[in-house]
Tab-separated table of N, CA and C in Angstrom:
chain	number	residue	atom	x	y	z
A	1	MET	N	125.979	66.899	61.703
A	1	MET	CA	126.520	67.525	60.514
A	1	MET	C	128.007	67.232	60.366
A	2	SER	N	128.722	67.070	61.494
A	2	SER	CA	130.166	66.848	61.404
A	2	SER	C	130.495	65.520	60.736
A	3	SER	N	129.655	64.481	60.929
A	3	SER	CA	129.924	63.210	60.254
A	3	SER	C	129.711	63.354	58.751
A	4	LEU	N	128.738	64.186	58.328
A	4	LEU	CA	128.548	64.430	56.904
A	4	LEU	C	129.744	65.172	56.329
A	5	ASN	N	130.282	66.106	57.092
A	5	ASN	CA	131.487	66.805	56.662
A	5	ASN	C	132.644	65.809	56.534
A	6	GLY	N	132.733	64.865	57.450
A	6	GLY	CA	133.752	63.825	57.374
A	6	GLY	C	133.599	62.983	56.119
A	7	LEU	N	132.358	62.686	55.756
A	7	LEU	CA	132.086	61.930	54.540
A	7	LEU	C	132.566	62.704	53.314
A	8	LEU	N	132.268	63.992	53.271
A	8	LEU	CA	132.746	64.835	52.162
A	8	LEU	C	134.268	64.872	52.113
A	9	GLN	N	134.897	64.994	53.266
A	9	GLN	CA	136.361	65.028	53.327
A	9	GLN	C	136.960	63.749	52.734
A	10	ILE	N	136.371	62.618	53.047
A	10	ILE	CA	136.870	61.347	52.525
A	10	ILE	C	136.721	61.296	51.004
A	11	LEU	N	135.587	61.759	50.486
A	11	LEU	CA	135.399	61.790	49.036
A	11	LEU	C	136.460	62.667	48.374
A	12	MET	N	136.733	63.815	48.970
A	12	MET	CA	137.730	64.725	48.402
A	12	MET	C	139.135	64.139	48.519
A	13	GLN	N	139.451	63.508	49.631
A	13	GLN	CA	140.773	62.894	49.805
A	13	GLN	C	141.032	61.814	48.768
A	14	HIS	N	139.988	61.113	48.367
A	14	HIS	CA	140.131	60.045	47.373
A	14	HIS	C	139.925	60.537	45.946
A	15	GLU	N	139.856	61.849	45.780
A	15	GLU	CA	139.759	62.490	44.469
A	15	GLU	C	138.558	62.012	43.652
A	16	VAL	N	137.447	61.802	44.348
A	16	VAL	CA	136.197	61.467	43.675
A	16	VAL	C	135.710	62.735	42.980
A	17	ARG	N	135.352	62.620	41.699
A	17	ARG	CA	134.848	63.780	40.950
A	17	ARG	C	133.338	63.875	41.158
A	18	PHE	N	132.934	64.973	41.777
A	18	PHE	CA	131.519	65.191	42.076
A	18	PHE	C	131.263	66.677	42.232
A	19	VAL	N	129.980	67.022	42.185
A	19	VAL	CA	129.518	68.373	42.508
A	19	VAL	C	128.531	68.210	43.654
A	20	LEU	N	128.747	68.968	44.699
A	20	LEU	CA	127.844	68.939	45.844
A	20	LEU	C	126.542	69.631	45.462
A	21	VAL	N	125.428	68.939	45.667
A	21	VAL	CA	124.103	69.471	45.337
A	21	VAL	C	123.196	69.223	46.548
A	22	GLY	N	121.966	69.655	46.490
A	22	GLY	CA	121.017	69.333	47.553
A	22	GLY	C	121.169	70.189	48.798
A	23	GLY	N	120.659	69.645	49.903
A	23	GLY	CA	120.595	70.383	51.164
A	23	GLY	C	121.938	70.806	51.715
A	24	TYR	N	122.943	69.953	51.576
A	24	TYR	CA	124.266	70.317	52.097
A	24	TYR	C	124.846	71.482	51.303
A	25	ALA	N	124.615	71.486	49.987
A	25	ALA	CA	125.049	72.610	49.154
A	25	ALA	C	124.328	73.885	49.583
A	26	ALA	N	123.041	73.756	49.884
A	26	ALA	CA	122.275	74.920	50.353
A	26	ALA	C	122.858	75.450	51.658
A	27	ARG	N	123.255	74.551	52.555
A	27	ARG	CA	123.882	74.964	53.826
A	27	ARG	C	125.172	75.740	53.561
A	28	VAL	N	125.973	75.259	52.619
A	28	VAL	CA	127.229	75.945	52.294
A	28	VAL	C	126.944	77.358	51.780
A	29	HIS	N	125.851	77.503	51.040
A	29	HIS	CA	125.469	78.823	50.529
A	29	HIS	C	124.857	79.708	51.614
A	30	GLY	N	124.549	79.142	52.783
A	30	GLY	CA	124.036	79.942	53.888
A	30	GLY	C	122.626	79.624	54.330
A	31	SER	N	121.997	78.626	53.762
A	31	SER	CA	120.640	78.268	54.158
A	31	SER	C	120.640	77.728	55.584
A	32	PRO	N	119.621	78.083	56.367
A	32	PRO	CA	119.531	77.567	57.736
A	32	PRO	C	118.908	76.166	57.803
A	33	MET	N	118.473	75.639	56.679
A	33	MET	CA	117.810	74.331	56.665
A	33	MET	C	118.801	73.243	57.085
A	34	VAL	N	118.297	72.271	57.807
A	34	VAL	CA	119.118	71.145	58.258
A	34	VAL	C	118.978	70.014	57.248
A	35	THR	N	120.066	69.305	57.022
A	35	THR	CA	120.032	68.157	56.127
A	35	THR	C	120.609	66.941	56.827
A	36	GLU	N	120.165	65.787	56.412
A	36	GLU	CA	120.617	64.553	57.050
A	36	GLU	C	121.373	63.655	56.085
A	37	ASP	N	121.718	64.189	54.911
A	37	ASP	CA	122.472	63.394	53.946
A	37	ASP	C	123.340	64.301	53.084
A	38	VAL	N	124.189	63.666	52.286
A	38	VAL	CA	125.015	64.376	51.315
A	38	VAL	C	124.531	63.941	49.942
A	39	ASP	N	124.117	64.914	49.142
A	39	ASP	CA	123.690	64.655	47.768
A	39	ASP	C	124.777	65.172	46.847
A	40	ILE	N	125.236	64.308	45.938
A	40	ILE	CA	126.253	64.720	44.976
A	40	ILE	C	125.814	64.314	43.579
A	41	CYS	N	126.204	65.116	42.599
A	41	CYS	CA	126.094	64.708	41.215
A	41	CYS	C	127.463	64.130	40.878
A	42	LEU	N	127.480	62.859	40.567
A	42	LEU	CA	128.715	62.097	40.443
A	42	LEU	C	129.056	61.831	38.986
A	43	ASP	N	130.334	61.909	38.683
A	43	ASP	CA	130.849	61.431	37.408
A	43	ASP	C	130.855	59.905	37.512
A	44	PHE	N	129.975	59.248	36.751
A	44	PHE	CA	129.826	57.799	36.833
A	44	PHE	C	130.777	57.044	35.902
A	45	SER	N	131.899	57.662	35.538
A	45	SER	CA	132.878	56.965	34.701
A	45	SER	C	133.521	55.837	35.514
A	46	PRO	N	134.002	54.777	34.832
A	46	PRO	CA	134.604	53.651	35.559
A	46	PRO	C	135.747	54.067	36.491
A	47	GLY	N	136.610	54.953	36.038
A	47	GLY	CA	137.722	55.389	36.886
A	47	GLY	C	137.260	56.116	38.135
A	48	ASN	N	136.227	56.941	37.985
A	48	ASN	CA	135.728	57.678	39.146
A	48	ASN	C	134.979	56.757	40.107
A	49	LEU	N	134.302	55.751	39.571
A	49	LEU	CA	133.637	54.785	40.445
A	49	LEU	C	134.664	53.998	41.259
A	50	LEU	N	135.853	53.790	40.691
A	50	LEU	CA	136.936	53.157	41.448
A	50	LEU	C	137.380	54.066	42.601
A	51	HIS	N	137.461	55.385	42.341
A	51	HIS	CA	137.781	56.336	43.415
A	51	HIS	C	136.710	56.281	44.507
A	52	LEU	N	135.433	56.218	44.090
A	52	LEU	CA	134.342	56.137	45.056
A	52	LEU	C	134.447	54.856	45.872
A	53	LYS	N	134.721	53.748	45.205
A	53	LYS	CA	134.883	52.465	45.896
A	53	LYS	C	135.965	52.568	46.963
A	54	ASN	N	137.101	53.161	46.611
A	54	ASN	CA	138.197	53.318	47.570
A	54	ASN	C	137.812	54.242	48.720
A	55	ALA	N	137.061	55.300	48.406
A	55	ALA	CA	136.625	56.233	49.446
A	55	ALA	C	135.689	55.557	50.448
A	56	LEU	N	134.838	54.674	49.950
A	56	LEU	CA	133.847	54.018	50.812
A	56	LEU	C	134.425	52.857	51.614
A	57	ASN	N	135.612	52.417	51.246
A	57	ASN	CA	136.253	51.306	51.949
A	57	ASN	C	136.381	51.639	53.435
A	58	GLY	N	135.863	50.799	54.265
A	58	GLY	CA	135.926	51.019	55.708
A	58	GLY	C	134.739	51.775	56.278
A	59	LEU	N	133.820	52.234	55.416
A	59	LEU	CA	132.646	52.989	55.888
A	59	LEU	C	131.382	52.132	55.899
A	60	ASN	N	131.537	50.822	55.705
A	60	ASN	CA	130.408	49.883	55.732
A	60	ASN	C	129.266	50.299	54.802
A	61	PRO	N	129.550	50.553	53.523
A	61	PRO	CA	128.497	51.034	52.621
A	61	PRO	C	127.486	49.948	52.256
A	62	VAL	N	126.209	50.312	52.356
A	62	VAL	CA	125.122	49.435	51.935
A	62	VAL	C	124.142	50.249	51.099
A	63	HIS	N	123.421	49.556	50.218
A	63	HIS	CA	122.363	50.199	49.429
A	63	HIS	C	121.200	50.461	50.379
A	64	ARG	N	120.932	51.713	50.663
A	64	ARG	CA	119.943	52.010	51.690
A	64	ARG	C	118.503	51.845	51.243
A	65	LEU	N	118.255	51.712	49.946
A	65	LEU	CA	116.879	51.563	49.472
A	65	LEU	C	116.537	50.128	49.088
A	66	THR	N	117.428	49.186	49.373
A	66	THR	CA	117.142	47.788	49.044
A	66	THR	C	116.714	47.033	50.302
A	67	PRO	N	115.828	46.067	50.130
A	67	PRO	CA	115.481	45.224	51.275
A	67	PRO	C	116.748	44.500	51.755
A	68	GLY	N	116.941	44.463	53.031
A	68	GLY	CA	118.108	43.778	53.581
A	68	GLY	C	119.385	44.581	53.529
A	69	LYS	N	119.318	45.821	53.028
A	69	LYS	CA	120.500	46.694	52.992
A	69	LYS	C	121.731	45.958	52.443
A	70	LEU	N	121.667	45.599	51.169
A	70	LEU	CA	122.752	44.864	50.520
A	70	LEU	C	124.033	45.676	50.485
A	71	PRO	N	125.185	45.034	50.656
A	71	PRO	CA	126.467	45.751	50.594
A	71	PRO	C	126.674	46.369	49.213
A	72	VAL	N	127.324	47.534	49.189
A	72	VAL	CA	127.671	48.186	47.927
A	72	VAL	C	128.926	47.520	47.386
A	73	VAL	N	128.805	46.984	46.189
A	73	VAL	CA	129.941	46.361	45.509
A	73	VAL	C	130.099	47.083	44.175
A	74	LEU	N	131.218	47.769	44.012
A	74	LEU	CA	131.481	48.482	42.764
A	74	LEU	C	132.597	47.760	42.018
A	75	ASN	N	132.235	47.203	40.862
A	75	ASN	CA	133.229	46.576	39.995
A	75	ASN	C	132.811	46.824	38.550
A	76	PRO	N	133.705	46.588	37.596
A	76	PRO	CA	133.383	46.900	36.192
A	76	PRO	C	132.097	46.240	35.693
A	77	GLU	N	131.793	45.057	36.158
A	77	GLU	CA	130.611	44.341	35.679
A	77	GLU	C	129.305	44.987	36.147
A	78	ASN	N	129.227	45.342	37.415
A	78	ASN	CA	127.943	45.845	37.915
A	78	ASN	C	127.817	47.365	37.845
A	79	CYS	N	128.821	48.044	37.319
A	79	CYS	CA	128.759	49.507	37.210
A	79	CYS	C	128.282	49.977	35.838
A	80	VAL	N	128.201	49.065	34.879
A	80	VAL	CA	127.759	49.430	33.535
A	80	VAL	C	126.313	49.907	33.595
A	81	GLY	N	126.075	51.100	33.095
A	81	GLY	CA	124.726	51.644	33.049
A	81	GLY	C	124.206	52.171	34.371
A	82	LEU	N	125.043	52.195	35.386
A	82	LEU	CA	124.632	52.689	36.699
A	82	LEU	C	124.270	54.173	36.606
A	83	LYS	N	123.127	54.550	37.158
A	83	LYS	CA	122.654	55.939	37.088
A	83	LYS	C	122.667	56.649	38.437
A	84	ASN	N	122.247	55.962	39.485
A	84	ASN	CA	122.169	56.552	40.816
A	84	ASN	C	122.566	55.514	41.856
A	85	LEU	N	123.109	55.996	42.956
A	85	LEU	CA	123.436	55.138	44.099
A	85	LEU	C	122.929	55.831	45.356
A	86	TYR	N	122.181	55.114	46.161
A	86	TYR	CA	121.682	55.634	47.430
A	86	TYR	C	122.330	54.790	48.513
A	87	ILE	N	123.328	55.364	49.168
A	87	ILE	CA	124.208	54.594	50.040
A	87	ILE	C	124.077	55.051	51.490
A	88	GLN	N	124.054	54.078	52.375
A	88	GLN	CA	124.151	54.335	53.815
A	88	GLN	C	125.564	53.945	54.226
A	89	THR	N	126.270	54.857	54.901
A	89	THR	CA	127.613	54.566	55.395
A	89	THR	C	127.634	54.788	56.901
A	90	SER	N	128.739	54.445	57.508
A	90	SER	CA	128.869	54.665	58.951
A	90	SER	C	128.950	56.158	59.285
A	91	LEU	N	129.155	57.025	58.273
A	91	LEU	CA	129.183	58.470	58.505
A	91	LEU	C	127.894	59.167	58.075
A	92	GLY	N	126.977	58.424	57.478
A	92	GLY	CA	125.716	59.025	57.055
A	92	GLY	C	125.328	58.592	55.658
A	93	HIS	N	124.227	59.158	55.180
A	93	HIS	CA	123.694	58.814	53.862
A	93	HIS	C	124.398	59.616	52.781
A	94	LEU	N	124.686	58.942	51.678
A	94	LEU	CA	125.297	59.553	50.502
A	94	LEU	C	124.443	59.191	49.299
A	95	ASP	N	123.867	60.209	48.660
A	95	ASP	CA	123.076	59.995	47.456
A	95	ASP	C	123.890	60.459	46.263
A	96	CYS	N	124.242	59.522	45.382
A	96	CYS	CA	125.046	59.798	44.192
A	96	CYS	C	124.113	59.816	42.988
A	97	LEU	N	123.981	60.958	42.368
A	97	LEU	CA	123.062	61.146	41.252
A	97	LEU	C	123.843	61.338	39.958
A	98	SER	N	123.324	60.827	38.860
A	98	SER	CA	123.977	61.024	37.570
A	98	SER	C	123.532	62.337	36.927
A	99	GLU	N	122.409	62.862	37.391
A	99	GLU	CA	121.939	64.151	36.894
A	99	GLU	C	121.059	64.824	37.940
A	100	VAL	N	120.928	66.128	37.782
A	100	VAL	CA	120.108	66.938	38.681
A	100	VAL	C	118.980	67.543	37.850
A	101	LEU	N	117.756	67.338	38.300
A	101	LEU	CA	116.572	67.825	37.601
A	101	LEU	C	116.697	69.314	37.275
A	102	SER	N	116.428	69.673	36.044
A	102	SER	CA	116.448	71.051	35.530
A	102	SER	C	117.845	71.673	35.453
A	103	VAL	N	118.873	70.906	35.793
A	103	VAL	CA	120.248	71.400	35.659
A	103	VAL	C	120.996	70.545	34.644
A	104	GLY	N	120.995	69.233	34.820
A	104	GLY	CA	121.635	68.356	33.857
A	104	GLY	C	122.536	67.323	34.500
A	105	ASP	N	123.384	66.726	33.658
A	105	ASP	CA	124.278	65.665	34.103
A	105	ASP	C	125.508	66.231	34.816
A	106	TYR	N	126.422	65.351	35.153
A	106	TYR	CA	127.615	65.772	35.879
A	106	TYR	C	128.351	66.904	35.166
A	107	ASN	N	128.542	66.773	33.851
A	107	ASN	CA	129.284	67.810	33.114
A	107	ASN	C	128.590	69.165	33.198
A	108	GLU	N	127.269	69.157	33.088
A	108	GLU	CA	126.521	70.414	33.178
A	108	GLU	C	126.576	70.976	34.603
A	109	CYS	N	126.457	70.103	35.599
A	109	CYS	CA	126.555	70.558	36.993
A	109	CYS	C	127.935	71.147	37.266
A	110	GLU	N	128.953	70.521	36.715
A	110	GLU	CA	130.312	71.039	36.905
A	110	GLU	C	130.444	72.434	36.287
A	111	LYS	N	129.865	72.629	35.104
A	111	LYS	CA	129.886	73.953	34.456
A	111	LYS	C	129.164	74.995	35.301
A	112	ARG	N	128.122	74.556	35.990
A	112	ARG	CA	127.294	75.480	36.774
A	112	ARG	C	127.639	75.441	38.264
A	113	SER	N	128.890	75.091	38.546
A	113	SER	CA	129.329	75.009	39.941
A	113	SER	C	130.321	76.113	40.270
A	114	ILE	N	130.527	76.287	41.541
A	114	ILE	CA	131.579	77.158	42.055
A	114	ILE	C	132.475	76.284	42.929
A	115	THR	N	133.649	76.770	43.219
A	115	THR	CA	134.546	76.021	44.100
A	115	THR	C	134.654	76.764	45.416
A	116	ARG	N	134.415	76.045	46.493
A	116	ARG	CA	134.521	76.599	47.846
A	116	ARG	C	135.480	75.740	48.651
A	117	ASP	N	136.125	76.368	49.594
A	117	ASP	CA	137.020	75.658	50.508
A	117	ASP	C	136.169	75.053	51.624
A	118	LEU	N	136.218	73.733	51.738
A	118	LEU	CA	135.527	73.048	52.825
A	118	LEU	C	136.580	72.340	53.660
A	119	SER	N	136.818	72.860	54.844
A	119	SER	CA	137.804	72.278	55.760
A	119	SER	C	139.174	72.111	55.112
A	120	GLY	N	139.578	73.124	54.372
A	120	GLY	CA	140.916	73.125	53.798
A	120	GLY	C	141.050	72.452	52.454
A	121	LYS	N	139.967	71.990	51.873
A	121	LYS	CA	140.021	71.332	50.568
A	121	LYS	C	139.016	71.997	49.625
A	122	PRO	N	139.405	72.158	48.346
A	122	PRO	CA	138.449	72.727	47.387
A	122	PRO	C	137.351	71.719	47.048
A	123	CYS	N	136.129	72.213	47.004
A	123	CYS	CA	134.975	71.361	46.714
A	123	CYS	C	134.082	72.079	45.705
A	124	LYS	N	133.675	71.385	44.652
A	124	LYS	CA	132.748	71.955	43.680
A	124	LYS	C	131.341	71.858	44.240
A	125	ILE	N	130.647	72.996	44.188
A	125	ILE	CA	129.299	73.109	44.743
A	125	ILE	C	128.416	73.747	43.689
A	126	LEU	N	127.238	73.222	43.507
A	126	LEU	CA	126.303	73.802	42.561
A	126	LEU	C	126.106	75.278	42.891
A	127	SER	N	126.173	76.138	41.892
A	127	SER	CA	126.033	77.577	42.120
A	127	SER	C	124.672	77.887	42.741
A	128	LEU	N	124.583	79.029	43.350
A	128	LEU	CA	123.343	79.435	44.010
A	128	LEU	C	122.179	79.450	43.023
A	129	ASP	N	122.372	80.034	41.841
A	129	ASP	CA	121.291	80.091	40.851
A	129	ASP	C	120.882	78.699	40.385
A	130	ALA	N	121.867	77.837	40.116
A	130	ALA	CA	121.554	76.471	39.668
A	130	ALA	C	120.864	75.680	40.771
A	131	LEU	N	121.274	75.903	42.013
A	131	LEU	CA	120.647	75.208	43.137
A	131	LEU	C	119.194	75.653	43.299
A	132	ILE	N	118.929	76.934	43.126
A	132	ILE	CA	117.548	77.435	43.180
A	132	ILE	C	116.715	76.768	42.089
A	133	THR	N	117.268	76.680	40.886
A	133	THR	CA	116.576	76.023	39.768
A	133	THR	C	116.265	74.570	40.107
A	134	ALA	N	117.255	73.860	40.640
A	134	ALA	CA	117.080	72.439	40.972
A	134	ALA	C	116.051	72.252	42.073
A	135	LYS	N	116.139	73.039	43.123
A	135	LYS	CA	115.205	72.908	44.244
A	135	LYS	C	113.778	73.258	43.813
A	136	ALA	N	113.631	74.288	42.972
A	136	ALA	CA	112.305	74.689	42.496
A	136	ALA	C	111.683	73.585	41.638
A	137	ALA	N	112.493	72.868	40.877
A	137	ALA	CA	111.985	71.797	40.016
A	137	ALA	C	111.461	70.617	40.830
A	138	LEU	N	112.011	70.390	42.009
A	138	LEU	CA	111.566	69.275	42.843
A	138	LEU	C	110.173	69.527	43.406
A	139	SER	N	109.889	70.766	43.751
A	139	SER	CA	108.559	71.190	44.183
A	139	SER	C	108.005	70.459	45.400
A	140	ARG	N	108.887	69.913	46.234
A	140	ARG	CA	108.431	69.342	47.507
A	140	ARG	C	108.329	70.490	48.503
A	141	PRO	N	107.480	70.398	49.521
A	141	PRO	CA	107.349	71.500	50.488
A	141	PRO	C	108.694	71.933	51.083
A	142	ARG	N	109.518	70.993	51.464
A	142	ARG	CA	110.823	71.309	52.043
A	142	ARG	C	111.710	72.064	51.034
A	143	ASP	N	111.650	71.646	49.779
A	143	ASP	CA	112.450	72.317	48.743
A	143	ASP	C	111.908	73.706	48.442
A	144	ARG	N	110.580	73.858	48.446
A	144	ARG	CA	110.000	75.188	48.224
A	144	ARG	C	110.443	76.154	49.329
A	145	GLU	N	110.485	75.652	50.568
A	145	GLU	CA	110.957	76.480	51.679
A	145	GLU	C	112.428	76.836	51.491
A	146	ASN	N	113.219	75.871	51.039
A	146	ASN	CA	114.636	76.122	50.819
A	146	ASN	C	114.843	77.133	49.704
A	147	VAL	N	114.008	77.094	48.668
A	147	VAL	CA	114.097	78.073	47.578
A	147	VAL	C	113.923	79.487	48.128
A	148	LEU	N	112.983	79.662	49.051
A	148	LEU	CA	112.770	80.987	49.648
A	148	LEU	C	114.030	81.462	50.370
A	149	HIS	N	114.650	80.579	51.134
A	149	HIS	CA	115.892	80.939	51.832
A	149	HIS	C	116.998	81.270	50.839
A	150	LEU	N	117.135	80.454	49.813
A	150	LEU	CA	118.213	80.651	48.839
A	150	LEU	C	118.014	81.944	48.045
A	151	LYS	N	116.763	82.258	47.708
A	151	LYS	CA	116.496	83.520	47.003
A	151	LYS	C	116.800	84.721	47.896
A	152	ALA	N	116.494	84.605	49.176
A	152	ALA	CA	116.810	85.689	50.120
A	152	ALA	C	118.331	85.868	50.226
A	153	ILE	N	119.055	84.767	50.232
A	153	ILE	CA	120.519	84.829	50.278
A	153	ILE	C	121.043	85.501	49.014
A	154	ARG	N	120.505	85.118	47.864
A	154	ARG	CA	120.934	85.726	46.591
A	154	ARG	C	120.652	87.224	46.587
A	155	GLU	N	119.468	87.616	47.057
A	155	GLU	CA	119.110	89.036	47.104
A	155	GLU	C	120.070	89.817	48.000
A	156	LYS	N	120.387	89.240	49.155
A	156	LYS	CA	121.314	89.906	50.065
A	156	LYS	C	122.707	90.043	49.437
A	157	LEU	N	123.154	89.007	48.747
A	157	LEU	CA	124.457	89.076	48.088
A	157	LEU	C	124.479	90.130	46.989
A	158	GLN	N	123.367	90.271	46.271
A	158	GLN	CA	123.291	91.268	45.199
A	158	GLN	C	123.279	92.687	45.746
A	159	GLN	N	122.792	92.861	46.974
A	159	GLN	CA	122.760	94.184	47.596
A	159	GLN	C	124.130	94.628	48.069
A	160	ASN	N	125.016	93.674	48.352
A	160	ASN	CA	126.349	94.002	48.877
A	160	ASN	C	127.324	94.337	47.786
């Protein structure tokens, strides 16, 4: 988990605009589920992709879903129309999504996010309610289990 935290720190240091979603966001909210990657809803604007490119410099980024694990090359020509990036780095997997099912695109995720301090830096994280909505829409067994944990966390917070 510490290498994933390091990956997040690098993204924040390079001022990449993103909202943390997925399992790591659930962990921040208090879920006991373990995750092996960082899922973010990314602003896919050209300027932000340049920030991402700079953040990934030195992390040996490759497209993890392509045969032969092709290197990630971000430039104005190949970024046009880009929707998602599934990247393997030396610090772990980074899944960059342009939208989150049942929540929306980056702008909508940002509206439905909260800001939490992660290792001394502010990080936008999908709100608990929005994360429950997103996880429920995926309907995979692991996500259904995570929804139960997240709903229990929400209930406990409402009681306090």
